[in-house]
mmCIF file of C-alpha atoms in Angstrom:
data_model
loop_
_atom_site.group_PDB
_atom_site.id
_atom_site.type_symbol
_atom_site.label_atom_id
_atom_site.label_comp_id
_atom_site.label_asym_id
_atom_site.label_seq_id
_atom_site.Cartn_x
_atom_site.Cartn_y
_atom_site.Cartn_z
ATOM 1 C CA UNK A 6 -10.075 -15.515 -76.787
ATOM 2 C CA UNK A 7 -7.394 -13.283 -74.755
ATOM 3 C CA UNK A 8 -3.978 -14.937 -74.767
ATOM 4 C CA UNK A 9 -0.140 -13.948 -74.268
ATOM 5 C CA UNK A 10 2.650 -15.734 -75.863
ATOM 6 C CA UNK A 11 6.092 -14.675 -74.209
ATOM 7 C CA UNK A 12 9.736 -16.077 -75.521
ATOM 8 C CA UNK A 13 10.737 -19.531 -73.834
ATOM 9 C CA UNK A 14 13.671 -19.411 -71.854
ATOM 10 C CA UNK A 15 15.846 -19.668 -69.713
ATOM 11 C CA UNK A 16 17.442 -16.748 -71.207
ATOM 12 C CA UNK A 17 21.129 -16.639 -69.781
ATOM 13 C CA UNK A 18 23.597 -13.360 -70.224
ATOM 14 C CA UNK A 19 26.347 -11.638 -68.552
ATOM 15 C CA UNK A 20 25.980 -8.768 -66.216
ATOM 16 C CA UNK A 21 26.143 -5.477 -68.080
ATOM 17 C CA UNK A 22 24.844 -7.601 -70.893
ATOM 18 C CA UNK A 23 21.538 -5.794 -73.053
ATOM 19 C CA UNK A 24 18.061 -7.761 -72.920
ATOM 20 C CA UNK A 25 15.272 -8.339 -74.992
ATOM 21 C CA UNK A 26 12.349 -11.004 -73.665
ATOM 22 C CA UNK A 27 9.573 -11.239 -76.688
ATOM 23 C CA UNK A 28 5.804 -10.807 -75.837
ATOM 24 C CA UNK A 29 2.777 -11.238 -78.305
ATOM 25 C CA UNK A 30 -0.703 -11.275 -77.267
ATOM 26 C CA UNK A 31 -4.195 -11.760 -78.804
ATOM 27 C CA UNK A 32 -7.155 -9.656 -77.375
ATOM 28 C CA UNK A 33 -10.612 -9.006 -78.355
ATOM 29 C CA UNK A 34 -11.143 -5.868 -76.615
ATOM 30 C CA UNK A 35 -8.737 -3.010 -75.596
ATOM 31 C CA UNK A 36 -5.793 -4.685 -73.013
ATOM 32 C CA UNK A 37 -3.732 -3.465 -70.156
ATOM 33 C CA UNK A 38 -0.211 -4.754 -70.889
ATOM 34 C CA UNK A 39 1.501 -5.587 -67.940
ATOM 35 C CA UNK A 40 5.366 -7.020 -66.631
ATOM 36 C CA UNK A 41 5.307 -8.839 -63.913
ATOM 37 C CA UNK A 42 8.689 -10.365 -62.244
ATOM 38 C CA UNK A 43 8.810 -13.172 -59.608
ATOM 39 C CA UNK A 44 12.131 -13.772 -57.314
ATOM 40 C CA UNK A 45 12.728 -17.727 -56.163
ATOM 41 C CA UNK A 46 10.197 -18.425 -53.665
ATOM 42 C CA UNK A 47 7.882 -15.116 -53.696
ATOM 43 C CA UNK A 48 5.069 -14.059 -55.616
ATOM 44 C CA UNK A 49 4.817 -11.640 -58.394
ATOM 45 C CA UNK A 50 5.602 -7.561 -58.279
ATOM 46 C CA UNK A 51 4.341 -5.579 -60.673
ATOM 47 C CA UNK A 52 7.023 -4.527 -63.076
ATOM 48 C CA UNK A 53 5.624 -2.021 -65.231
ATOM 49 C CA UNK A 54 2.713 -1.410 -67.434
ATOM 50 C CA UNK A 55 0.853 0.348 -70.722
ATOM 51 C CA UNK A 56 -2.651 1.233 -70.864
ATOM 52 C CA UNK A 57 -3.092 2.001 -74.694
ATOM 53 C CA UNK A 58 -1.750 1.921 -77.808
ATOM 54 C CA UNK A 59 1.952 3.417 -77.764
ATOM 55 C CA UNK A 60 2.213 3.991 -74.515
ATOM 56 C CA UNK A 61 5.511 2.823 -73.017
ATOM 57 C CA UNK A 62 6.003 1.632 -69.314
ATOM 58 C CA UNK A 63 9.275 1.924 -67.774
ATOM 59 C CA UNK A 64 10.541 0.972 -64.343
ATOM 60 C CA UNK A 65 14.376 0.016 -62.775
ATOM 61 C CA UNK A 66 16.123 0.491 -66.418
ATOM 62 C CA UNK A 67 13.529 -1.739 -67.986
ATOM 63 C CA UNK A 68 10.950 -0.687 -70.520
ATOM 64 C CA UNK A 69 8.199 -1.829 -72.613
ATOM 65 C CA UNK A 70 6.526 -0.340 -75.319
ATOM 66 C CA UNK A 71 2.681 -1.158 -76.296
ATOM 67 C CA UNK A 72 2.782 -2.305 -79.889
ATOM 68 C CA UNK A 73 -0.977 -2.516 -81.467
ATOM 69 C CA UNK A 74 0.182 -2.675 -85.075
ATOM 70 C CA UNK A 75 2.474 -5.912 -84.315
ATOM 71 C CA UNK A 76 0.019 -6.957 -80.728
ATOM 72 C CA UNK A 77 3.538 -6.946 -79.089
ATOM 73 C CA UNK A 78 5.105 -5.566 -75.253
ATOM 74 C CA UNK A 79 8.596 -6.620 -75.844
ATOM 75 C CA UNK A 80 10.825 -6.318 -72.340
ATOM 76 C CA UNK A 81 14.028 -4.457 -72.727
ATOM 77 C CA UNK A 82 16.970 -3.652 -70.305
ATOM 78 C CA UNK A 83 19.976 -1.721 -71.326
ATOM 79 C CA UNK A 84 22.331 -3.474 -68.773
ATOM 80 C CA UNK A 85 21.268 -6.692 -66.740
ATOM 81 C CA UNK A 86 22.988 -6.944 -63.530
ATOM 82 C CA UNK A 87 23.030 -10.425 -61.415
ATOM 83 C CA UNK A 88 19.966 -8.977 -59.155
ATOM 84 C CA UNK A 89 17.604 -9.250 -62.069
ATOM 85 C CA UNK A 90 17.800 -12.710 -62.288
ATOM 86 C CA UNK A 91 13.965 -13.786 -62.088
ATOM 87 C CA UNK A 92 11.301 -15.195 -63.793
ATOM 88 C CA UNK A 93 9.749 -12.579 -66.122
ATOM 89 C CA UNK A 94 5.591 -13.012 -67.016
ATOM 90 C CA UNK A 95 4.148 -10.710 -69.635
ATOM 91 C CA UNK A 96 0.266 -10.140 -69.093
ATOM 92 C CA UNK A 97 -2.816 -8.495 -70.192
ATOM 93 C CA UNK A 98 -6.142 -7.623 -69.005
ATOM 94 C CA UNK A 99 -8.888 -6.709 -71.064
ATOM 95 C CA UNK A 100 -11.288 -4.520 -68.611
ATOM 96 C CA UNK A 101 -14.249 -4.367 -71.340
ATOM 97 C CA UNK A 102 -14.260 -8.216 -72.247
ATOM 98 C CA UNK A 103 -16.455 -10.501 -70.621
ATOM 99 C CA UNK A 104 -14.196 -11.863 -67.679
ATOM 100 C CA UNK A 105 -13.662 -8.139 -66.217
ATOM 101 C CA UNK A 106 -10.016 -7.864 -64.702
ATOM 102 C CA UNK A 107 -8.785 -10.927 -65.266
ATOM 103 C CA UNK A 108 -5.086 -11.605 -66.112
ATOM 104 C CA UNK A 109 -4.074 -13.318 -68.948
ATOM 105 C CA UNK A 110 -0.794 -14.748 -68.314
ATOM 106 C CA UNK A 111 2.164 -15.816 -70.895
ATOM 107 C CA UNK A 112 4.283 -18.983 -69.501
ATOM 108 C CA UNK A 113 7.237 -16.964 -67.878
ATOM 109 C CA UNK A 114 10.640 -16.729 -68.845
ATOM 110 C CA UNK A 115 13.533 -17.178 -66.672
ATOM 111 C CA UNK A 116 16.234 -15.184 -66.731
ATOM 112 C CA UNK A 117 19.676 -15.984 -65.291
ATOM 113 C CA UNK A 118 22.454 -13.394 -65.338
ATOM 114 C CA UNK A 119 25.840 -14.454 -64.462
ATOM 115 C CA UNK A 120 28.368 -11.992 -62.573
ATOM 116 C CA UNK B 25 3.065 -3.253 -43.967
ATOM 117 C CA UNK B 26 -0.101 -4.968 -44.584
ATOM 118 C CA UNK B 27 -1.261 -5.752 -48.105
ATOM 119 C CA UNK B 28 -1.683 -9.144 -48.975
ATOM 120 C CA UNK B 29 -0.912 -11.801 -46.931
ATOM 121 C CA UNK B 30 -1.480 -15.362 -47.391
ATOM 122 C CA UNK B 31 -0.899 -18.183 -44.691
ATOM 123 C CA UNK B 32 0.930 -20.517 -44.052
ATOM 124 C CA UNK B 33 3.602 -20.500 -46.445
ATOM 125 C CA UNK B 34 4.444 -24.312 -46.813
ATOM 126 C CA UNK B 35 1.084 -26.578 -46.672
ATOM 127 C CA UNK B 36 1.489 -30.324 -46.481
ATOM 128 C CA UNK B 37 -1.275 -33.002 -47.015
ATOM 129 C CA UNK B 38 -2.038 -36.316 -47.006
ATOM 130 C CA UNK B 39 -4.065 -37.643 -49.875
ATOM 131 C CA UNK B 40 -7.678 -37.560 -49.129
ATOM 132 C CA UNK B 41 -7.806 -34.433 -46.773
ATOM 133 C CA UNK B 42 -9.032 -30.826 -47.422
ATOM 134 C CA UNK B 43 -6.315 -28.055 -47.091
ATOM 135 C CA UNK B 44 -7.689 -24.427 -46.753
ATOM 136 C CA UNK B 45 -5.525 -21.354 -47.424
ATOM 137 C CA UNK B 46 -5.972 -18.179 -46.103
ATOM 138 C CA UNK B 47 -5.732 -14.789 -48.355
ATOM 139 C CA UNK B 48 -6.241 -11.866 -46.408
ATOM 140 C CA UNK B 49 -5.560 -7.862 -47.702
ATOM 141 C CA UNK B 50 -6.157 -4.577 -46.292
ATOM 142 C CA UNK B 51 -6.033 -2.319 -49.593
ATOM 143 C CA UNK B 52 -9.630 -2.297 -49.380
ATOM 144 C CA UNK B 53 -9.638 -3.923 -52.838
ATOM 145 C CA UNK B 54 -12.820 -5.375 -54.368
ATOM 146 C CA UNK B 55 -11.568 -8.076 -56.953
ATOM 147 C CA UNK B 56 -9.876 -11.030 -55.489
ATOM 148 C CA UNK B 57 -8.045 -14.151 -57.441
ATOM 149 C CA UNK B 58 -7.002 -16.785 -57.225
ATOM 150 C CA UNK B 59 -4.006 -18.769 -59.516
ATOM 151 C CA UNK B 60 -2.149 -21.918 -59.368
ATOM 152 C CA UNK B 61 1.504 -22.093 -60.298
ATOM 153 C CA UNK B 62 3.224 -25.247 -61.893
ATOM 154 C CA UNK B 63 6.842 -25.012 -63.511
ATOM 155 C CA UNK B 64 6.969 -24.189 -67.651
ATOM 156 C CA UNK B 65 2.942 -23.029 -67.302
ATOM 157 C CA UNK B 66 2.575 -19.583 -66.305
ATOM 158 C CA UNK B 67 -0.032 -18.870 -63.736
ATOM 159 C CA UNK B 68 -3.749 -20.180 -64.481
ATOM 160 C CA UNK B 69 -6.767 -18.911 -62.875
ATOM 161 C CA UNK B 70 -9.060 -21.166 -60.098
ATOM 162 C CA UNK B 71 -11.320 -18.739 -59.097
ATOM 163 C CA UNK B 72 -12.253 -15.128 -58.284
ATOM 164 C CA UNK B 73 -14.606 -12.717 -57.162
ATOM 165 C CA UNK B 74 -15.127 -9.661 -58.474
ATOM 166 C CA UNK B 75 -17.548 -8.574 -55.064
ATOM 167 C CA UNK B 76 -18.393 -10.008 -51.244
ATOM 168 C CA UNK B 77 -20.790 -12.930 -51.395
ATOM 169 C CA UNK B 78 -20.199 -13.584 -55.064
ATOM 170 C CA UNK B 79 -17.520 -16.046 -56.860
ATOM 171 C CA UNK B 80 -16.746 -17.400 -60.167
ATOM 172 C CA UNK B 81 -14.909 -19.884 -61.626
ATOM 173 C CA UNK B 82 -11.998 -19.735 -63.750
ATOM 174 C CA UNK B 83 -10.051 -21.972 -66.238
ATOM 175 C CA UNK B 84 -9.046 -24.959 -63.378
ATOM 176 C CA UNK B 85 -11.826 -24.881 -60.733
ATOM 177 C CA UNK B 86 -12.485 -28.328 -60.324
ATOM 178 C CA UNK B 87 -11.216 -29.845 -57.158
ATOM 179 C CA UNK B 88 -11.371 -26.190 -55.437
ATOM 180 C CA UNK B 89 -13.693 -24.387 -53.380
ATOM 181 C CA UNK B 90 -14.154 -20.950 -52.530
ATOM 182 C CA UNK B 91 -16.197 -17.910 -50.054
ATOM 183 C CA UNK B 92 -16.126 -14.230 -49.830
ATOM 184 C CA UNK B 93 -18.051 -13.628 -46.338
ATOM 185 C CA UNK B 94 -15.628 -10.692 -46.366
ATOM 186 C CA UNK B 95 -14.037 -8.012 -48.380
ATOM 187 C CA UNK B 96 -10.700 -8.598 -46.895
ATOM 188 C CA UNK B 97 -10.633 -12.237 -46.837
ATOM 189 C CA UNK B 98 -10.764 -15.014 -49.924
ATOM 190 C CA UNK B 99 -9.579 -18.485 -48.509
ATOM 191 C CA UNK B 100 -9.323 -21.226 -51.148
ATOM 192 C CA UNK B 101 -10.169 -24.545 -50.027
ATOM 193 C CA UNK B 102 -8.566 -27.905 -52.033
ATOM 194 C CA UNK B 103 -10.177 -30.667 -51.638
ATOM 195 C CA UNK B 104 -9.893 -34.255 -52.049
ATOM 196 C CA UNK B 105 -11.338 -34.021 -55.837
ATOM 197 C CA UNK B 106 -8.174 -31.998 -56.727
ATOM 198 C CA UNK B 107 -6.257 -35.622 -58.450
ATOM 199 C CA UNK B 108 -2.689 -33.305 -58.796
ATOM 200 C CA UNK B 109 -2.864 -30.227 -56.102
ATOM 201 C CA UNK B 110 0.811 -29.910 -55.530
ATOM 202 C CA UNK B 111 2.032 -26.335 -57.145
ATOM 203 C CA UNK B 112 2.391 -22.799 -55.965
ATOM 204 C CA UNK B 113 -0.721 -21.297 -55.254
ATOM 205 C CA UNK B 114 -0.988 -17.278 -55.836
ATOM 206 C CA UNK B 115 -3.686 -14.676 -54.483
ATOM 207 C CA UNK B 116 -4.314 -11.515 -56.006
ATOM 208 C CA UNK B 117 -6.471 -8.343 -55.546
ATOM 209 C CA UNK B 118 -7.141 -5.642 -57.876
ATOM 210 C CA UNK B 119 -8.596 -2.069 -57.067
ATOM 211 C CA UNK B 120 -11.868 -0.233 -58.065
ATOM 212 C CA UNK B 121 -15.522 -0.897 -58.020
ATOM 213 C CA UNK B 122 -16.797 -3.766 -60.165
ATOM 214 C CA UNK B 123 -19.456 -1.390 -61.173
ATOM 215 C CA UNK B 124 -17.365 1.303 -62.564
ATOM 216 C CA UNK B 125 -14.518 -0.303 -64.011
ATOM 217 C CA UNK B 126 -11.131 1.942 -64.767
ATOM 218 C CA UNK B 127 -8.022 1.627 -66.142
ATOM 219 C CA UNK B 128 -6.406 3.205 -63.753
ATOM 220 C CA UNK B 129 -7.533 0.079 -61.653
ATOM 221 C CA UNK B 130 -6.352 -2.584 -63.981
ATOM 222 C CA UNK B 131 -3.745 -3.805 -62.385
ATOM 223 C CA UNK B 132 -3.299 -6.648 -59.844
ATOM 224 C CA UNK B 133 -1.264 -7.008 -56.760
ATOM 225 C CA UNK B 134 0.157 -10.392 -55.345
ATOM 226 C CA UNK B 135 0.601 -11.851 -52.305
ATOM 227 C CA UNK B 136 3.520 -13.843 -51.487
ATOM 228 C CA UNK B 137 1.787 -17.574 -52.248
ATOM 229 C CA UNK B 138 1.412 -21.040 -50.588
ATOM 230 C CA UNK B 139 3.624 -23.744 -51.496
ATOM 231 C CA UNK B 140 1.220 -26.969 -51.133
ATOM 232 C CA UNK B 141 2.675 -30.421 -51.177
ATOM 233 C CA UNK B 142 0.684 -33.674 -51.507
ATOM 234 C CA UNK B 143 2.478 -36.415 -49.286
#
């Protein structure tokens, strides 16, 4: 079946410092690939997101690239600054599988950046 | 602003009561979900429904309950059956017709959750 495996944290840098936050996933059918970010206490915002093969989603410095040869969405960020700190969920949702528009959701990885 | 909201924000219960919490949007969404947040597990799915009157289950739907009377509103009931039903509890919508799928309609949107806590 669909799952996402995402890099355990907590993942701790220094502001300025450059991030990488791992993301595999196993699908059946053709995925969305989606970022999600969730501050203490609130639900999730979309972060960015890839529709198809090489497509690469991009939003406030960070990026993500849609890997199908290596069935990877690695989350990147040039420069980390202390507002980033969040928990970070990599997800995918396969619209032609049997469960239409479901998430699948990796186990989150929080990230703490330090001034 | 609108969009999702979901009431109240901090839910306490004594064991052996039913709890109901409210999920209400205006994006005129048809999807609706359901998720339950613990620490270390990611989010996993209860229940959603993909149009009104219709509902299915997801990976953890025992001890829940759900309805979709309306479009705009999905409450989520947890009931005495749910042994563990302290966590974070997460609604969701997602655009487009259920008949005509589209990726341009794949993703979801969140509301800002229900802390629960079992006394």
């Amino acid at each position: 079946g669909d799952s996402v495996t995402q890099m355990e944290g907590p993942v701790t840098l220094s502001e300025e410092a450059f991030l990488t936050i791992n993301c595999t996933y196993t699908a059946t059918g053709y995925p969305s690939l989606f970022w999600y970010v969730q501050y203490p206490g609130e639900g999730l915002q979309l972060l960015l997101k890839a529709t198809k093969a090489d497509d690469k989603g991009s939003n406030k410095g960070f990026e993500a690239t849609y890997r199908k040869e290596t069935t990877s969405f690695h989350l990147e960020k040039g420069s980390v600054q202390v507002s980033d700190s969040a928990v970070y969920f990599c997800a995918l949702s396969d619209l032609r599988g049997s469960t239409l528009g479901r998430l699948y959701f990796g186990r989150g990885t929080q990230l703490t950046v330090w001034p | 602003d609108g969009g999702i909201t979901q009431s109240p924000k901090y839910l306490f219960r004594k064991e052996g009561q039913n709890v109901t919490l409210s999920c209400e949007q205006n994006l005129n969404h048809d999807a609706m979900y359901w998720y339950r947040q613990d620490p270390g597990q990611g989010l996993r799915l209860i229940y959603y429904s993909q149009i009104v009157n219709d509902f299915q289950k997801g990976d953890i739907a025992e001890g829940y309950s759900v309805s979709r009377e309306k479009k705009e509103s999905f409450p989520l009931t947890v009931t005495s059956a749910q042994k563990n039903p302290t966590a974070f509890y997460l609604c969701a919508t997602q655009g487009g017709s259920s008949v005509a799928p589209d990726a341009s309609t794949d993703t979801q949107y969140f509301g800002p959750g229900t802390r629960l806590t079992v006394l």
